[in-house]
Short mmCIF file of C-alpha atoms and ligand atoms in Angstrom, two decimals:
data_model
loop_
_atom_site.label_atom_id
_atom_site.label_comp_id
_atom_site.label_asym_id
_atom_site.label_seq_id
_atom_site.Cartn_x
_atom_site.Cartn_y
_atom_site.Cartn_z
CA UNK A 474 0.00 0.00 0.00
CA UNK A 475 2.90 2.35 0.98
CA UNK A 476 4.68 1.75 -2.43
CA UNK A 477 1.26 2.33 -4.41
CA UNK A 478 0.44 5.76 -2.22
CA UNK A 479 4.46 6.81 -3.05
CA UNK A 480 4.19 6.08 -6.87
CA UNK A 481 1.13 8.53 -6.34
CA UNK A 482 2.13 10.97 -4.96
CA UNK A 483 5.07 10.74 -7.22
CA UNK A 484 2.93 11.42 -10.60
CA UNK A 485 0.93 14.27 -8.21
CA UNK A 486 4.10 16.28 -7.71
CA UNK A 487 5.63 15.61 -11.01
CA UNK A 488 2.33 16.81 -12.61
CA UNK A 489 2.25 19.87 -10.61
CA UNK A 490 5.55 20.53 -11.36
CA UNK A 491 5.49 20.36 -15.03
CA UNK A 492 2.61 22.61 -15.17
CA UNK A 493 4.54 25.10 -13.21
CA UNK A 494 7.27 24.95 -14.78
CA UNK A 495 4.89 25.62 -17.99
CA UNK A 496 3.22 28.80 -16.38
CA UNK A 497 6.14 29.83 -15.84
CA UNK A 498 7.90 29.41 -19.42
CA UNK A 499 4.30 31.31 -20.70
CA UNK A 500 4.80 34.31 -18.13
CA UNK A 501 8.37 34.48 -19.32
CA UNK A 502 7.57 34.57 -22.97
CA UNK A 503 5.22 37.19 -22.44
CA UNK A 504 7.11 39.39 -20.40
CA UNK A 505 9.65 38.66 -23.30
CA UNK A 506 7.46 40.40 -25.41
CA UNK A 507 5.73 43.25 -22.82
CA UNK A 508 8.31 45.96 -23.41
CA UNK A 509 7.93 46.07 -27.27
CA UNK A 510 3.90 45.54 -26.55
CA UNK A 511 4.24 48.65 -24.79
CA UNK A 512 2.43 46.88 -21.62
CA UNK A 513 4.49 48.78 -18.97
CA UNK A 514 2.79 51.61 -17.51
CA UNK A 515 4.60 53.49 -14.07
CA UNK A 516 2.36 54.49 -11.60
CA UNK A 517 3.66 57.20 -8.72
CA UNK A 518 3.05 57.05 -4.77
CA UNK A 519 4.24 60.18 -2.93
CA UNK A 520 6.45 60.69 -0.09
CA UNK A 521 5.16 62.92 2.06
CA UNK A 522 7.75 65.23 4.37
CA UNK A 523 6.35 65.29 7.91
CA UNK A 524 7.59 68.88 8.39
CA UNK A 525 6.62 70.74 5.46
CA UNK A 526 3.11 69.02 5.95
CA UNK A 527 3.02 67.88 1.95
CA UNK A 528 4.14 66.26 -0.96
CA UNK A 529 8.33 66.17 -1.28
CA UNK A 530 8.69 63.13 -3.92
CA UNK A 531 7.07 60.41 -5.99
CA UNK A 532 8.11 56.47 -6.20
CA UNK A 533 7.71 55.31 -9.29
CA UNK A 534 6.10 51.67 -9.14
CA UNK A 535 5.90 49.28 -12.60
CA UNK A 536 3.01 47.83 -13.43
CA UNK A 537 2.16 45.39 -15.99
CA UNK A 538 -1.31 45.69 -17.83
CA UNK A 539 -0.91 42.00 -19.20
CA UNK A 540 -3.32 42.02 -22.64
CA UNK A 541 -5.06 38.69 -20.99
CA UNK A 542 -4.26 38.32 -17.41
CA UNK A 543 -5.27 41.79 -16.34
CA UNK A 544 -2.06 43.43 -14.02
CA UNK A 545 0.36 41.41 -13.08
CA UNK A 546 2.07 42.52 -9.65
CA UNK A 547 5.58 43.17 -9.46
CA UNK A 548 6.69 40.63 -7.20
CA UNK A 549 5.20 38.35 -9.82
CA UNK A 550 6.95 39.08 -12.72
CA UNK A 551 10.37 41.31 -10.98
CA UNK A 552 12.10 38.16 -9.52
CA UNK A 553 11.26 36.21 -12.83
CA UNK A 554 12.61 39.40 -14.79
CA UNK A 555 15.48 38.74 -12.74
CA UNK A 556 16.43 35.38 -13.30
CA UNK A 557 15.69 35.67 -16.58
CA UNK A 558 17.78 38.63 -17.20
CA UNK A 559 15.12 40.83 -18.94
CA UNK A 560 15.33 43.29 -15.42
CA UNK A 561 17.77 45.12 -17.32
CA UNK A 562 15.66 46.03 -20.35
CA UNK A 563 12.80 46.76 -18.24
CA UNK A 564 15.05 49.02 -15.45
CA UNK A 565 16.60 50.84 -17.97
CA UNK A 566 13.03 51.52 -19.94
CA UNK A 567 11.84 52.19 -15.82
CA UNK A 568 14.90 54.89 -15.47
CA UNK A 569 13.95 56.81 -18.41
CA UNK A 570 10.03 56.83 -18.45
CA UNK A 571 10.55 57.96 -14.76
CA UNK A 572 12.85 61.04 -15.61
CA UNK A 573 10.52 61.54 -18.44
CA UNK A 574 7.50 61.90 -16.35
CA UNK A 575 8.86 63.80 -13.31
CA UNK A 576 10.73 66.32 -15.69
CA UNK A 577 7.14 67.48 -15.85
CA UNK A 578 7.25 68.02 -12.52
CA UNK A 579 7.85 71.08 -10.46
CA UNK A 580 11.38 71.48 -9.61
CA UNK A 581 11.09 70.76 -6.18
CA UNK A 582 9.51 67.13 -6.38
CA UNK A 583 11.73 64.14 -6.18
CA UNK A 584 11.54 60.86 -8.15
CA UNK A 585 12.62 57.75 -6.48
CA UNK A 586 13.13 54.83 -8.66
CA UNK A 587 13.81 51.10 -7.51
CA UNK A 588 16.81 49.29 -9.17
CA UNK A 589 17.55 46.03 -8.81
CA UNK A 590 20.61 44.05 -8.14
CA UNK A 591 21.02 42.61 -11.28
CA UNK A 592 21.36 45.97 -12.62
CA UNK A 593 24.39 46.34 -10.46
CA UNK A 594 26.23 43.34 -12.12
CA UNK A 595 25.06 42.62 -15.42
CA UNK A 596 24.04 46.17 -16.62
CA UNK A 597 26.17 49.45 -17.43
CA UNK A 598 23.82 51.35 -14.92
CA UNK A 599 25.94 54.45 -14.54
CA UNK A 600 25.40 54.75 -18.42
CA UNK A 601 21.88 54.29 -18.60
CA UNK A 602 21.48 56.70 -15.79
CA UNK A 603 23.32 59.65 -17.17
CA UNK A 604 21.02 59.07 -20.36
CA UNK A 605 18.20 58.82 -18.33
CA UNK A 606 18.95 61.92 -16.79
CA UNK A 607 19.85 64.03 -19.65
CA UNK A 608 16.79 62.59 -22.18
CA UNK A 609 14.44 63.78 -19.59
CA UNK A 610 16.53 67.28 -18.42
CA UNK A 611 16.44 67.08 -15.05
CA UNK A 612 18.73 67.66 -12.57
CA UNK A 613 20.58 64.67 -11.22
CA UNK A 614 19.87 65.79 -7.65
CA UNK A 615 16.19 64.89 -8.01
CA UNK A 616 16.90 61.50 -8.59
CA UNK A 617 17.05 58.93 -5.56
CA UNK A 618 17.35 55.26 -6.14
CA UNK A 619 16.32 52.84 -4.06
CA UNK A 620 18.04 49.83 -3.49
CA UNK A 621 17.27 46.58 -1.23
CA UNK A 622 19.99 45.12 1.03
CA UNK A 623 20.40 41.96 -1.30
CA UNK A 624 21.81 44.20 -4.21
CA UNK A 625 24.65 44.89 -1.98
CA UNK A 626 25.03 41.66 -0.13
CA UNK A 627 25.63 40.05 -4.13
CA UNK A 628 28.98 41.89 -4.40
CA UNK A 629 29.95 44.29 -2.00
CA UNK A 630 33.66 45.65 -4.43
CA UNK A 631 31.71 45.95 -7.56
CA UNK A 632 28.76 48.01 -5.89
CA UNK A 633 30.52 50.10 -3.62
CA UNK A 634 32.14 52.06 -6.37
CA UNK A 635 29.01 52.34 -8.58
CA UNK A 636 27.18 53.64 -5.48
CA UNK A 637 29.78 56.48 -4.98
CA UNK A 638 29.90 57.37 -8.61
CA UNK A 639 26.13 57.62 -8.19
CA UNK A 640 26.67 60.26 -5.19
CA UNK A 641 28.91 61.74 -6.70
CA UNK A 642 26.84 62.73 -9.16
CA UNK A 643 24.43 64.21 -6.95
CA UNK A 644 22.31 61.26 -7.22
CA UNK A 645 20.47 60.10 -3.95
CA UNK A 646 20.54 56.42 -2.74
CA UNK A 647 17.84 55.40 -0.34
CA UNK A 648 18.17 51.77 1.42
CA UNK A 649 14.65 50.09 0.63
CA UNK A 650 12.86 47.82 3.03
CA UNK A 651 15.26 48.44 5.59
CA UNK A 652 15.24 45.87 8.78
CA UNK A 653 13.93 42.74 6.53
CA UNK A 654 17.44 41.89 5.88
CA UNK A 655 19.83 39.79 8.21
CA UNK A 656 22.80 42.08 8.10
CA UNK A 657 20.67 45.33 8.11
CA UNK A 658 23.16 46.67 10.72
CA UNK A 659 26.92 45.84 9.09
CA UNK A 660 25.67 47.56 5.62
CA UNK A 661 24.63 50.74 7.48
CA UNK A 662 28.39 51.81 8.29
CA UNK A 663 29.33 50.07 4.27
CA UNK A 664 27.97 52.84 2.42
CA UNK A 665 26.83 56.20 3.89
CA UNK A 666 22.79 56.05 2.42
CA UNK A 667 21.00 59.15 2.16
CA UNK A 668 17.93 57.75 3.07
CA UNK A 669 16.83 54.49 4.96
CA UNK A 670 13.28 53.54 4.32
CA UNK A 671 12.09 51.38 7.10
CA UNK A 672 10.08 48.53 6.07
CA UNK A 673 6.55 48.13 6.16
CA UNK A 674 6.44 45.27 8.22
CA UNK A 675 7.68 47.22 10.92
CA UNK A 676 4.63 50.19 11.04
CA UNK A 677 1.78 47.83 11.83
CA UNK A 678 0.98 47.73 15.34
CA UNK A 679 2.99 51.09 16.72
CA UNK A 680 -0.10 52.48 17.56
CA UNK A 681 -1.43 49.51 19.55
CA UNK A 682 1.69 47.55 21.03
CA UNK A 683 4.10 49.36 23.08
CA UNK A 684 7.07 46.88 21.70
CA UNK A 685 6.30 47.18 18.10
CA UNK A 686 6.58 51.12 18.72
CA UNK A 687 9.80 50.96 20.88
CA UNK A 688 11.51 48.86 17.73
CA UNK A 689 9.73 51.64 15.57
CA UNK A 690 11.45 54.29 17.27
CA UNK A 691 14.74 52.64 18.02
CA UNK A 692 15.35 52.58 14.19
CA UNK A 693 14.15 55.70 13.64
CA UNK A 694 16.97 57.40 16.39
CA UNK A 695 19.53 55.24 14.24
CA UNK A 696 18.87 56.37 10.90
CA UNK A 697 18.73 59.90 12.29
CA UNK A 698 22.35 59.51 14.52
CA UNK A 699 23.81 58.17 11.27
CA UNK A 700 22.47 61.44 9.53
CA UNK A 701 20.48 59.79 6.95
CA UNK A 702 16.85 60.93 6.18
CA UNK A 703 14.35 58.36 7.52
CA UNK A 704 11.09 57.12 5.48
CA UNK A 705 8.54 55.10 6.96
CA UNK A 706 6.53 52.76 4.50
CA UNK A 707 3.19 51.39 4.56
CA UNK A 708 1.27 54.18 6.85
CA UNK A 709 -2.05 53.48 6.42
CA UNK A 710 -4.08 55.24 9.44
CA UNK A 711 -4.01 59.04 10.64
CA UNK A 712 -2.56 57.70 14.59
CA UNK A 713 0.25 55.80 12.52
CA UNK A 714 0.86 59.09 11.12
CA UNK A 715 0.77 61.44 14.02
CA UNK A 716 2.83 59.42 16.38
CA UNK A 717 5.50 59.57 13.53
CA UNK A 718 4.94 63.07 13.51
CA UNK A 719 6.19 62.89 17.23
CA UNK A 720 9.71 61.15 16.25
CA UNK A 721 12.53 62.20 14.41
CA UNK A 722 10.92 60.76 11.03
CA UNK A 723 10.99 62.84 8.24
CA UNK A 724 8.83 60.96 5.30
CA UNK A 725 6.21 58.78 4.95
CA UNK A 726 4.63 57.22 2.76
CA UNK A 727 1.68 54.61 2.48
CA UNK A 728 -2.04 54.56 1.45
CA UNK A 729 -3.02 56.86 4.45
CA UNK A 730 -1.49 59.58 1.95
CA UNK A 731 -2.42 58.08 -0.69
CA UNK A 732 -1.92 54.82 -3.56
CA UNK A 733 0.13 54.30 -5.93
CA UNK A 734 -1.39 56.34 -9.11
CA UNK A 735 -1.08 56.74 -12.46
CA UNK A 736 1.16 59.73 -13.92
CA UNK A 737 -2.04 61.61 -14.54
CA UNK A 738 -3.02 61.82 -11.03
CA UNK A 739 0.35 63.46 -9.64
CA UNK A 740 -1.01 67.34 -10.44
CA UNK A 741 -3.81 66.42 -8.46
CA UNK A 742 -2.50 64.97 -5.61
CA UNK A 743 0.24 67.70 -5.90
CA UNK A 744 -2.06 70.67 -5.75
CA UNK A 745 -4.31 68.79 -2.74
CA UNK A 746 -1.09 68.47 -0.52
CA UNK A 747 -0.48 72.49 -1.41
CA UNK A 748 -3.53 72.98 -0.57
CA UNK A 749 -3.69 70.91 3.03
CA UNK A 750 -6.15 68.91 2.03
CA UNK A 751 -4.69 65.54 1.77
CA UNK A 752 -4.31 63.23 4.63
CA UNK A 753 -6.49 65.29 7.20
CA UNK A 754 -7.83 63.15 10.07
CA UNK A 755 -10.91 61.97 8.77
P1 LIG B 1226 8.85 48.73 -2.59
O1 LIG B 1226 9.84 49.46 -3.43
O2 LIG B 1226 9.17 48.56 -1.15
O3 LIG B 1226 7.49 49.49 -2.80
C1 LIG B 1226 6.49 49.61 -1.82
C2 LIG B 1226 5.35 48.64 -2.04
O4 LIG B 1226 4.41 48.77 -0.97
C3 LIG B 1226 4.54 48.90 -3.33
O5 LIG B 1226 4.06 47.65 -3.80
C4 LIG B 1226 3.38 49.74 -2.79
O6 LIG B 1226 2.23 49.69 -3.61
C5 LIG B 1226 3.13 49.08 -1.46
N1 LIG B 1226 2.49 49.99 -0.51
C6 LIG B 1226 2.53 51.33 -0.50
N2 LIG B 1226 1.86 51.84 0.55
C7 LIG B 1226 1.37 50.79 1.23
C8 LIG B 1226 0.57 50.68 2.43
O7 LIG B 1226 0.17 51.66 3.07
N3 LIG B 1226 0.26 49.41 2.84
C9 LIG B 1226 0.68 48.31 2.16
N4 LIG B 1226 0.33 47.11 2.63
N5 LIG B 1226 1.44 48.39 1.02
C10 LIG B 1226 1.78 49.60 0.56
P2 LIG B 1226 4.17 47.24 -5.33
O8 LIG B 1226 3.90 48.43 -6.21
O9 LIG B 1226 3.35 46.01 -5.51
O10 LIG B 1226 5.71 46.89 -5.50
C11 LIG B 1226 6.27 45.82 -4.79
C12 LIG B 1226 7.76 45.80 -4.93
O11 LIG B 1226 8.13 45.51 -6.28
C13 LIG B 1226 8.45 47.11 -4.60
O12 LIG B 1226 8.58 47.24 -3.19
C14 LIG B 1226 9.76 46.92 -5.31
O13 LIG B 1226 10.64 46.14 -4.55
C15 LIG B 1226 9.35 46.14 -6.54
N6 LIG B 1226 9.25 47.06 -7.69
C16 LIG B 1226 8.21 47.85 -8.05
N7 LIG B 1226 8.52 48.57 -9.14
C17 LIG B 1226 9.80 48.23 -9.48
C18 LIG B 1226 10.71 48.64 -10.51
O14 LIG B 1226 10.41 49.50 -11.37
N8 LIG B 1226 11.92 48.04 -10.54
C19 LIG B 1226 12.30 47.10 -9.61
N9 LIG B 1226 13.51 46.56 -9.70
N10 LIG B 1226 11.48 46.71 -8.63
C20 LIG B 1226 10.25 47.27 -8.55
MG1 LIG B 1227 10.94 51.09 -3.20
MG1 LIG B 1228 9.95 48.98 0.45
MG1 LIG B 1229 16.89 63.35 10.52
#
C-alpha cells in the first residue's frame, strides 16, 4: 500500500511541477514580449515630508497591464525578470520613463526609482542613468534610487564604487525595506545612504503595542544619529501618522497619503497636498 500511495504521490508532484514549470515558461515569454507591446505603464506614490506638511517626492512603481491576465504585480513578474535577465531592459526603460515623467514636474519634487541588483552586475547602470537623466533634463539631484539590502550583499567591491559614482553625481541612494534583511546593521556603516526607508512590516501595530513602537522608534533614532533621512513605509491610518509626527521621522509614505497612481493623477494629488487637504484626520 505504501509503495502504491508513493508512486502517487510521485505522478501528483511531477504533474504539478510540469505545469509550473509551464506557467512559468508562458509568463516568461510574455514578459519577453511586454516591453515592445508597450504593456508597462509606471504608476507614482508620494512621499510625504512630515515637516513641510506635503508632498516632497514620488516612487515610481511598474506595473504590468498584461493584454489577458489583467495586471500582473511586481513581485510576480520582478524576480522572474530577474532570473531571466530581462530586469535590465525593463530598469533601464523604468529609469527613463521615470525622468521623463517627473521632468514634468515642479522642480522641487523628487523621483525615487527602484533598481535592482542585477542591474548592479550585469548592466552598465551608470550609463543608462546619465542618459536617463539628460533625455528627460532634469537635474541629477532629483533622482534617488532605491536599493534593497540583497543588491549589496551580491557583491559588495563591484557596488561600492558604482554607489559612490552615483553620489557623486548628486544622485540620492535610499536603502529600501530596511530591517527585513539579516545584516541590516553591518551595511549601514558600508555605504553612507542618504535615506533608509524602514520597512513596512515594521509600522503595523505602533499604535497599539508598546514593543512594536519601541523597535519603531529605536530605528528611527539610528537612521537619524547616522544622519540619513528616515522614510517610513506602509502608513495606512491618521494615529500611525501622528505618532510619527512625534519622532525624528521625516517621510512617509503609504495609502493613508495616498496609492500608488497613475502619472495623470500626480497634479492632483500635488495641488491637494499644497492645498492641506490631503491626509487630514478623517
Ligand atoms: P517597494 O519598493 O518597497 O514598494 C512599496 C510597495 O508597498 C509597493 O508595492 C506599494 O504599492 C506598497 N504599498 C505602499 N503603501 C502601502 C501601504 O500603506 N500598505 C501596504 N500594505 N502596502 C503599501 P508594489 O507596487 O506592488 O511593489 C512591490 C515591490 O516591487 C516594490 O517594493 C519593489 O521592490 C518592486 N518594484 C516595483 N517597481 C519596481 C521597478 O520599477 N523596478 C524594480 N527593480 N522593482 C520594482
Ligand atoms: Mg521602493
Ligand atoms: Mg519597500
Ligand atoms: Mg533626521
Amino acid at each position: 500500500r505504501a509503495k502504491a500511495d508513493g508512486r502517487k504521490h510521485e505522478r501528483f508532484f511531477t504533474s504539478e511541477m510540469a505545469s509550473r514549470i509551464q506557467a512559468r515558461h508562458a509568463l516568461e515569454a510574455d514578459l519577453r514580449l511586454a516591453l515592445h507591446s508597450d504593456e508597462f505603464e509606471l504608476h507614482y506614490q508620494p512621499l510625504y515630508d512630515l515637516r513641510q506638511q506635503r508632498i516632497c517626492g514620488f516612487e515610481a512603481l511598474v506595473r504590468w497591464n498584461h493584454p489577458t491576465r489583467g495586471r500582473v504585480p511586481p513581485m510576480e513578474f520582478i524576480p522572474l525578470a530577474e532570473e531571466v535577465g530581462l530586469v535590465v531592459d525593463i530598469g533601464r526603460w523604468v529609469l527613463r520613463k521615470a525622468c521623463r515623467e517627473a521632468a514634468c514636474w515642479p522642480e522641487g519634487i523628487k523621483i525615487a526609482v527602484n533598481v535592482s541588483a542585477i542591474q548592479f552586475t550585469s548592466s552598465n547602470l551608470l550609463a543608462d542613468v546619465d542618459e536617463a537623466i539628460a533625455e528627460a533634463a532634469i537635474s541629477p539631484a532629483r533622482l534617488e534610487l532605491e536599493i534593497t539590502e540583497s543588491v549589496l550583499m551580491e557583491n559588495l567591491d563591484d557596488t561600492l564604487p558604482i554607489l559612490h559614482a552615483l553620489k557623486e553625481r548628486g544622485i540620492r541612494i535610499s536603502m529600501d525595506d530596511f530591517g527585513t534583511g539579516y545584516s541590516s546593521l553591518s551595511y549601514l556603516s558600508s555605504f553612507p545612504f542618504d535615506k533608509i526607508k524602514i520597512d513596512k512590516s515594521f509600522v503595523c501595530g505602533i499604535a497599539e503595542n508598546k514593543e512594536a513602537y519601541a523597535i519603531m522608534h529605536a530605528i528611527i533614532l539610528l537612521g537619524d544619529a547616522l544622519g540619513m533621512r528616515v522614510t517610513v513605509e506602509g502608513v495606512e491610518t491618521a494615529e500611525q501618522k501622528s505618532l510619527l509626527e512625534s519622532e525624528e521621522c521625516d517621510e512617509i509614505q503609504g495609502y493613508y497619503i495616498s496609492p500608488p497612481a497613475p502619472a495623470a493623477d500626480v497634479a492632483r494629488l500635488l495641488l491637494a497636498s499644497r492645498s492641506g487637504s490631503m491626509a487630514k484626520a478623517s
